[in-house]
Amino acid sequence: MSRHLQVTFKPADAKEALNKAIPSMATGFNINTVHGDFSLHGDDAKTVMNLVAELAQRRARAH
């Protein structure tokens, strides 16, 4: 069972995401939206992973 990490609202979740979930994004991942789903792989996945890591690092340091 996966856990929903609330990176935007909980610094502890941001830290957990930096250790576990975000590194796994490098190989590819899916994004689910109310208007449909899409997948990112390769360089695109790594680029978004780096952006998400930067945001999570800021959130983790916020408190």
Backbone as numpy.savetxt, mean C-alpha at the origin, in Angstrom:
# Nx Ny Nz CAx CAy CAz Cx Cy Cz
-7.02 -15.37 6.07 -7.87 -14.20 6.07 -6.98 -12.96 6.07
-7.23 -12.03 5.18 -6.45 -10.81 5.13 -7.02 -9.76 6.08
-6.19 -8.84 6.45 -6.59 -7.77 7.36 -6.59 -6.46 6.60
-7.59 -5.65 6.82 -7.68 -4.34 6.19 -6.87 -3.35 7.01
-5.77 -2.86 6.44 -4.92 -1.90 7.15 -5.41 -0.49 6.84
-5.66 0.29 7.87 -6.12 1.66 7.71 -4.93 2.61 7.82
-4.11 2.59 6.78 -2.85 3.34 6.77 -3.09 4.83 6.95
-4.15 5.36 6.36 -4.41 6.80 6.44 -4.76 7.25 7.84
-5.36 6.37 8.64 -5.86 6.78 9.94 -5.09 6.23 11.13
-4.30 5.19 10.92 -3.63 4.55 12.05 -2.13 4.38 11.78
-1.29 5.13 12.49 0.16 5.00 12.29 0.65 3.56 12.48
0.07 2.82 13.40 0.50 1.43 13.61 0.22 0.59 12.36
-0.91 0.84 11.69 -1.21 0.14 10.45 -0.24 0.54 9.35
0.15 1.81 9.33 1.13 2.27 8.33 2.45 1.53 8.52
2.88 1.38 9.77 4.12 0.66 10.04 4.01 -0.80 9.63
2.88 -1.43 9.93 2.69 -2.83 9.53 2.67 -2.96 8.01
2.02 -2.03 7.34 1.97 -2.06 5.88 3.37 -1.93 5.28
4.20 -1.07 5.88 5.58 -0.89 5.38 6.39 -2.18 5.51
6.10 -2.96 6.53 6.85 -4.20 6.77 6.34 -5.37 5.95
5.05 -5.40 5.65 4.46 -6.60 5.04 3.80 -6.34 3.70
2.75 -5.55 3.70 1.90 -5.42 2.52 2.57 -4.65 1.38
3.21 -3.54 1.69 3.75 -2.69 0.63 4.87 -3.39 -0.14
5.83 -4.05 0.50 6.86 -4.75 -0.29 6.29 -5.79 -1.25
5.18 -6.41 -0.89 4.59 -7.43 -1.76 3.96 -6.82 -3.01
3.76 -5.50 -3.02 3.19 -4.83 -4.19 4.15 -4.82 -5.38
5.44 -5.04 -5.15 6.44 -4.95 -6.21 6.18 -5.93 -7.36
5.56 -7.05 -7.06 5.31 -8.05 -8.10 4.00 -7.84 -8.83
3.17 -6.92 -8.34 1.90 -6.63 -8.96 0.77 -6.68 -7.95
-0.31 -5.99 -8.26 -1.44 -5.95 -7.35 -2.68 -5.47 -8.09
-3.82 -5.64 -7.45 -5.11 -5.21 -7.99 -5.62 -4.03 -7.19
-6.32 -3.15 -7.87 -6.99 -2.03 -7.22 -8.48 -2.18 -7.49
-9.25 -2.15 -6.44 -10.71 -2.28 -6.55 -11.34 -0.93 -6.28
-12.18 -0.48 -7.20 -12.90 0.78 -7.02 -14.39 0.53 -7.24
-15.19 1.51 -6.93 -16.63 1.38 -7.14 -16.97 1.34 -8.63
-16.05 1.79 -9.47 -16.29 1.83 -10.92 -15.62 0.69 -11.66
-14.96 -0.20 -10.94 -14.31 -1.34 -11.59 -12.97 -1.64 -10.96
-12.39 -2.71 -11.39 -11.11 -3.19 -10.86 -10.04 -3.13 -11.95
-8.80 -2.97 -11.55 -7.71 -3.06 -12.51 -6.46 -3.58 -11.83
-5.51 -4.02 -12.64 -4.27 -4.61 -12.13 -3.07 -3.80 -12.59
-2.06 -3.76 -11.76 -0.78 -3.13 -12.10 0.32 -4.17 -11.92
1.25 -4.20 -12.87 2.37 -5.14 -12.82 3.63 -4.44 -13.33
4.77 -5.07 -13.10 6.04 -4.57 -13.62 6.41 -3.21 -13.07
6.93 -2.36 -13.97 7.40 -1.03 -13.55 6.28 -0.18 -12.97
5.07 -0.33 -13.51 3.94 0.45 -12.98 3.65 0.08 -11.53
3.69 -1.21 -11.22 3.46 -1.66 -9.84 4.54 -1.11 -8.91
5.78 -1.14 -9.37 6.88 -0.64 -8.53 6.77 0.86 -8.30
6.35 1.59 -9.31 6.19 3.04 -9.17 5.12 3.38 -8.15
3.97 2.72 -8.25 2.88 2.98 -7.29 3.28 2.48 -5.91
3.98 1.35 -5.84 4.45 0.83 -4.55 5.33 1.88 -3.85
6.23 2.51 -4.59 7.12 3.52 -4.00 6.32 4.72 -3.49
5.31 5.13 -4.22 4.46 6.24 -3.78 3.70 5.87 -2.50
3.13 4.69 -2.48 2.39 4.23 -1.29 3.34 4.11 -0.10
4.56 3.63 -0.34 5.55 3.52 0.75 5.88 4.89 1.31
6.05 5.88 0.43 6.35 7.24 0.90 5.21 7.79 1.75
3.98 7.58 1.32 2.84 8.06 2.10 2.75 7.34 3.45
2.96 6.04 3.45 2.90 5.28 4.71 4.03 5.70 5.65
5.20 6.00 5.11 6.31 6.45 5.96 5.96 7.78 6.63
5.36 8.67 5.88 4.93 9.96 6.47 3.92 9.73 7.58
2.95 8.85 7.32 1.91 8.58 8.31 2.51 7.92 9.55
3.42 6.99 9.36 4.04 6.28 10.48 4.83 7.25 11.36
5.42 8.28 10.76 6.20 9.26 11.52 5.32 10.33 12.15
4.07 10.43 11.72 3.19 11.51 12.18 2.89 11.46 13.67
2.98 10.26 14.26 2.64 10.15 15.69 3.76 9.51 16.44
